[in-house]
Coordinates of C-alpha atoms in Angstrom, one line a residue:
Chain A
M23 CA 294.0 20.2 -15.5
N24 CA 292.0 17.2 -16.3
K25 CA 288.9 18.2 -18.2
H26 CA 286.6 15.3 -17.7
I27 CA 283.0 16.2 -17.1
V28 CA 281.9 16.4 -13.5
S29 CA 278.5 15.1 -12.6
I30 CA 276.5 13.7 -9.7
T31 CA 274.1 10.8 -9.8
E32 CA 270.6 10.9 -8.2
D33 CA 271.8 8.7 -5.3
Q34 CA 274.7 11.1 -4.7
R35 CA 272.4 14.1 -4.8
D36 CA 270.1 12.5 -2.3
C37 CA 273.0 11.8 0.0
Y38 CA 274.3 15.4 -0.2
Q39 CA 270.8 16.6 0.6
E40 CA 270.5 14.4 3.7
I41 CA 274.0 15.4 4.9
A42 CA 273.0 19.0 4.4
N43 CA 269.7 18.3 6.2
V44 CA 271.6 17.1 9.3
A45 CA 274.1 19.9 9.2
M46 CA 271.5 22.6 8.8
G47 CA 269.6 21.2 11.7
Q48 CA 272.6 21.6 14.0
A49 CA 273.2 25.2 12.7
A50 CA 269.5 26.0 13.2
A51 CA 269.5 24.7 16.8
L52 CA 272.4 27.2 17.6
L53 CA 270.6 30.0 15.9
A54 CA 267.3 29.2 17.7
K55 CA 269.1 29.2 21.0
L56 CA 270.9 32.5 20.3
L57 CA 267.7 34.3 19.2
E58 CA 265.3 32.4 21.4
V59 CA 263.1 31.6 18.4
K60 CA 261.9 28.6 16.4
V61 CA 263.8 28.2 13.1
I62 CA 261.7 26.7 10.3
L63 CA 263.8 24.2 8.5
P64 CA 263.4 23.7 4.8
I65 CA 264.4 20.8 2.6
P66 CA 267.9 21.7 1.3
V67 CA 268.3 22.1 -2.4
V68 CA 271.3 20.4 -4.0
N69 CA 272.3 21.2 -7.6
L70 CA 275.3 20.9 -9.8
I71 CA 275.2 24.3 -11.6
E72 CA 277.2 26.6 -13.8
V73 CA 278.6 29.4 -11.7
N74 CA 276.8 31.9 -14.0
E75 CA 273.5 30.3 -13.0
L76 CA 274.1 31.2 -9.4
R77 CA 271.2 33.7 -9.4
M78 CA 268.8 30.9 -10.1
A79 CA 270.1 28.8 -7.2
L80 CA 269.1 31.5 -4.8
S81 CA 265.4 30.6 -5.1
G82 CA 264.6 31.7 -1.5
I83 CA 265.2 35.3 -2.1
E84 CA 263.1 37.6 -4.2
N85 CA 264.6 39.7 -7.0
S86 CA 263.0 42.9 -5.7
D87 CA 264.4 42.6 -2.2
K88 CA 267.3 44.7 -1.1
V89 CA 269.8 42.3 0.4
S90 CA 273.0 42.2 2.4
G91 CA 275.5 39.4 2.2
V92 CA 278.7 37.9 3.5
C93 CA 281.0 35.2 2.0
Q94 CA 283.5 33.0 3.6
G95 CA 285.9 30.7 2.0
F96 CA 286.6 27.2 3.4
I97 CA 289.0 24.4 2.8
G98 CA 289.7 20.9 4.2
N99 CA 291.2 17.7 2.8
K100 CA 291.5 19.2 -0.7
I101 CA 287.8 20.2 -0.6
S102 CA 287.5 23.9 -1.1
G103 CA 284.6 26.2 -1.6
E104 CA 282.8 29.3 -0.5
A105 CA 279.8 29.9 1.8
L106 CA 277.5 32.8 1.1
L107 CA 275.0 34.1 3.6
I108 CA 272.4 36.5 2.2
F109 CA 269.7 38.3 4.1
N110 CA 266.9 40.3 2.8
D111 CA 267.1 43.7 4.5
A112 CA 263.8 43.4 6.3
S113 CA 265.4 40.6 8.3
L114 CA 268.1 42.7 9.8
S115 CA 265.9 44.9 11.9
D116 CA 264.1 41.9 13.2
I117 CA 267.3 40.1 14.1
A118 CA 268.6 43.2 15.8
K119 CA 265.4 43.2 17.9
L120 CA 265.9 39.6 18.8
L121 CA 269.5 40.1 19.8
K122 CA 268.3 43.1 21.8
Y123 CA 270.5 45.5 19.9
S124 CA 269.3 49.1 20.0
N125 CA 266.5 49.9 17.6
E126 CA 268.5 52.4 15.7
L127 CA 270.3 50.4 13.1
D128 CA 273.3 51.9 11.5
T129 CA 275.6 50.4 8.9
S130 CA 278.3 49.3 11.2
L131 CA 275.8 47.5 13.5
D132 CA 274.2 45.9 10.5
L133 CA 277.7 44.6 9.6
E134 CA 278.3 43.3 13.1
L135 CA 275.0 41.4 13.0
L136 CA 275.7 40.0 9.6
M137 CA 279.1 38.8 10.7
D138 CA 277.8 37.3 13.9
V139 CA 275.0 35.3 12.3
A140 CA 277.3 34.3 9.4
N141 CA 279.9 32.9 11.8
I142 CA 277.3 30.8 13.6
L143 CA 275.5 29.4 10.7
I144 CA 278.4 28.9 8.3
G145 CA 280.6 27.4 11.1
A146 CA 278.0 25.0 12.3
C147 CA 277.0 23.9 8.9
L148 CA 280.5 23.2 7.9
R149 CA 281.2 21.3 11.1
G150 CA 278.0 19.3 10.5
I151 CA 279.0 18.4 7.0
G152 CA 282.6 17.8 7.9
S153 CA 281.8 15.4 10.7
Q154 CA 279.6 13.3 8.4
L155 CA 282.2 13.2 5.6
D156 CA 285.2 13.0 7.9
V157 CA 286.6 16.3 6.7
N158 CA 288.0 19.1 8.9
F159 CA 287.1 22.4 7.3
S160 CA 288.9 25.6 8.2
Q161 CA 287.2 28.8 7.4
G162 CA 288.7 32.0 6.1
H163 CA 287.8 35.5 7.1
P164 CA 284.3 36.5 6.3
V165 CA 284.1 39.2 3.6
V166 CA 281.1 41.5 3.0
L167 CA 279.7 41.2 -0.5
G168 CA 277.4 44.1 -0.2
Q169 CA 274.9 45.8 2.0
H170 CA 271.5 47.1 1.0
V171 CA 271.9 46.2 -2.7
N172 CA 270.1 44.2 -5.3
L173 CA 270.8 40.5 -5.4
S174 CA 272.3 40.6 -8.9
E175 CA 274.8 43.3 -7.7
L176 CA 275.7 41.2 -4.7
I177 CA 276.5 38.1 -6.7
S178 CA 278.3 39.8 -9.6
T179 CA 280.9 41.2 -7.2
N180 CA 282.1 37.7 -6.7
N181 CA 284.5 36.2 -9.2
Y182 CA 284.9 32.4 -9.2
R183 CA 287.7 30.5 -10.8
W184 CA 285.4 27.6 -11.4
S185 CA 282.8 27.2 -14.1
K186 CA 280.8 24.5 -12.3
T187 CA 279.9 24.3 -8.6
L188 CA 278.1 21.9 -6.4
A189 CA 275.6 24.2 -4.7
I190 CA 273.7 23.5 -1.5
E191 CA 271.0 26.1 -0.8
I192 CA 269.4 26.3 2.7
N193 CA 266.7 28.8 3.2
Y194 CA 266.1 29.6 6.8
K195 CA 263.0 31.3 8.1
I196 CA 262.0 32.2 11.6
E197 CA 258.6 31.5 13.0
G198 CA 256.7 34.7 13.7
Y199 CA 259.2 37.1 12.1
D200 CA 260.0 38.5 8.8
I201 CA 263.4 36.9 8.7
N202 CA 264.6 35.2 5.6
C203 CA 268.1 34.2 4.9
D204 CA 269.7 32.0 2.3
L205 CA 272.8 30.0 3.1
L206 CA 274.5 28.8 0.0
L207 CA 277.4 26.4 0.2
L208 CA 279.4 26.4 -3.1
F209 CA 281.9 23.6 -3.6
A210 CA 284.7 24.2 -6.1
E211 CA 284.6 22.3 -9.3
D212 CA 287.8 20.3 -8.5
A213 CA 286.3 19.3 -5.1
I214 CA 283.3 17.6 -6.5
E215 CA 285.1 14.4 -7.4
V216 CA 286.6 14.1 -4.0
L217 CA 283.2 14.7 -2.4
N218 CA 281.6 12.2 -4.7
N219 CA 284.1 9.5 -3.6
K220 CA 283.3 10.3 0.0
V221 CA 279.6 10.1 -0.6
N222 CA 280.0 6.8 -2.6
Y223 CA 281.7 5.3 0.5
L224 CA 278.6 6.3 2.6
L225 CA 276.3 4.9 0.0
E226 CA 278.1 1.5 -0.1
D227 CA 276.3 -1.4 1.5
Chain B
M16 CA 256.9 -13.5 15.9
A17 CA 258.8 -10.8 14.1
I18 CA 258.0 -7.2 14.9
S19 CA 257.0 -5.0 12.0
V20 CA 259.3 -2.0 11.7
L21 CA 258.6 0.9 9.4
I22 CA 261.3 3.4 8.3
C23 CA 259.9 6.7 7.0
D24 CA 262.2 9.3 5.5
D25 CA 262.1 11.1 2.2
S26 CA 265.8 10.5 1.6
G27 CA 266.8 7.0 0.3
F28 CA 270.2 7.5 1.9
A29 CA 268.6 8.2 5.3
R30 CA 266.4 5.2 5.0
K31 CA 269.4 3.0 4.2
Q32 CA 271.3 4.5 7.1
M33 CA 268.4 3.8 9.5
A34 CA 268.1 0.3 8.2
R35 CA 271.8 -0.3 8.8
A36 CA 271.5 1.1 12.3
L37 CA 268.9 -1.6 13.4
P38 CA 270.3 -4.2 15.8
D39 CA 271.7 -7.2 14.0
N40 CA 270.0 -9.8 16.1
W41 CA 266.6 -8.1 16.2
D42 CA 263.8 -10.3 14.7
V43 CA 262.0 -7.8 12.5
E44 CA 260.1 -7.3 9.2
V45 CA 261.3 -4.0 7.8
S46 CA 259.2 -1.8 5.4
F47 CA 259.9 1.6 4.0
A48 CA 257.9 4.8 3.4
C49 CA 259.0 8.1 1.7
N50 CA 256.5 10.4 3.4
G51 CA 253.8 10.5 6.1
E52 CA 251.0 9.5 3.7
E53 CA 252.8 6.3 2.8
A54 CA 253.7 5.7 6.5
I55 CA 250.0 5.9 7.5
Q56 CA 249.0 3.5 4.7
A57 CA 251.7 1.1 5.9
I58 CA 250.8 1.4 9.6
S59 CA 247.1 0.7 8.8
E60 CA 248.3 -2.5 7.0
G61 CA 250.1 -3.5 10.2
K62 CA 253.5 -2.8 8.8
G63 CA 254.5 -0.3 11.5
E64 CA 254.3 -1.6 15.0
V65 CA 257.6 0.3 15.5
V66 CA 258.1 3.4 13.3
F67 CA 261.2 5.4 12.8
L68 CA 259.9 8.7 11.6
D69 CA 261.7 11.7 10.0
L70 CA 260.3 15.2 10.6
T71 CA 261.2 17.2 7.5
M72 CA 259.4 15.6 4.6
P73 CA 257.4 16.6 1.6
V74 CA 253.7 15.7 1.1
M75 CA 253.1 15.0 4.8
D76 CA 255.7 15.8 7.4
G77 CA 256.5 14.1 10.6
I78 CA 254.5 16.3 12.9
Q79 CA 251.4 15.9 10.7
T80 CA 252.0 12.2 10.7
L81 CA 252.2 12.0 14.5
T82 CA 249.1 14.1 14.8
Y83 CA 247.2 11.7 12.4
I84 CA 248.4 8.6 14.3
R85 CA 247.2 10.1 17.5
E86 CA 243.9 11.4 16.3
H87 CA 243.1 8.0 14.6
D88 CA 244.5 6.0 17.5
L89 CA 246.7 3.9 15.1
N90 CA 248.7 1.1 16.6
A91 CA 252.3 2.4 16.2
M92 CA 255.1 3.1 18.6
V93 CA 256.9 6.0 17.0
I94 CA 260.5 7.0 17.4
V95 CA 261.4 10.3 15.7
V96 CA 264.7 10.4 14.0
S97 CA 265.4 13.9 12.9
G98 CA 268.0 16.5 12.0
D99 CA 265.8 19.2 13.5
I100 CA 267.3 19.2 17.1
Q101 CA 265.6 22.4 18.3
P102 CA 264.2 21.8 21.8
E103 CA 260.8 22.9 20.6
A104 CA 260.7 20.2 18.0
Q105 CA 261.5 17.6 20.7
T106 CA 258.8 18.9 23.1
Q107 CA 256.3 18.9 20.3
V108 CA 256.9 15.3 19.2
S109 CA 256.8 14.0 22.8
Q110 CA 253.5 15.8 23.4
L111 CA 252.2 14.2 20.2
G112 CA 253.0 10.8 21.7
A113 CA 256.4 9.9 20.2
L114 CA 258.3 7.5 22.4
D115 CA 261.6 9.2 21.9
F116 CA 263.6 11.6 19.8
I117 CA 266.9 10.5 18.2
Q118 CA 269.2 13.0 16.6
K119 CA 270.5 12.3 13.1
P120 CA 272.8 10.8 12.0
I121 CA 271.6 7.6 13.7
S122 CA 274.0 5.0 15.0
K123 CA 273.6 1.3 15.9
E124 CA 274.5 2.1 19.5
K125 CA 271.8 4.8 19.8
S126 CA 269.1 2.8 18.2
A127 CA 269.8 -0.2 20.4
E128 CA 269.9 1.9 23.5
V129 CA 266.5 3.4 22.8
L130 CA 264.9 0.1 21.8
K131 CA 266.2 -1.5 25.0
R132 CA 264.9 1.3 27.1
F133 CA 261.4 0.7 25.8
G134 CA 261.6 -3.1 26.1
L135 CA 261.5 -3.6 22.3
L136 CA 264.9 -5.4 22.3

């Protein structure tokens, strides 16, 4: 393994943010159509962080909230990473209502909801990013990280082989509902250089 | 005389992408703004006869900017260029008087098509 220091410049960070902005808009449009709501779009947050600082990257979710989350690995053109989708539990009953599921939520239904929304949001975001960077991502199977747990429990269950990660956080909210979910795209440490090269190409005159 | 064109987006990369997507043979004077406040300043200085406006921006977003332009009857033809492609956003900007809505990422073909449609090219 070559051990040179990975970093991103301000221009590169801005470029990642704009790419994420376009991709999250495409994902949000799908979600808006599915739930027949208006999704409030944030400005995506892009940071190069230590994996053990992951908790801090999840700024959109309160520490006190009980949360449920799914993760899904992805890979394409030597760029690998993991997508995390985390909901505060208050969101789940509102989403169930919007999807016209029965009011009585049980754990298996929660899980189905979580998986449905994760597939839509993660898939659309990766397609959006992939089409701009000319990468074809394939997604692994979604894995439940935890249901109705504290955020710290949810994150600690996940073990990463990387020390650094390029993290893109997108915090979706839905107008008129108590729905708050955090989509976190974590790119593997050894993918960052490949990504930086792609972004440099876009930044060239 | 050259048309004054203003590109308003909080992302430097997006501003560059937009500038690159302008037609090659178009006689224009291009200025840039990073948010709605800067855009309104530029428009009142006559630098934005045609404005390419992003929606999601800090300080003053695209919707607020369109509202201001309308309320103060500023002289600007606004084309929204946004990643927010929800139908509601499109309806809202057209109600606020935007000429058109272009989905990001912008391309040379798309910008030329829209500009032709409104007789600006």
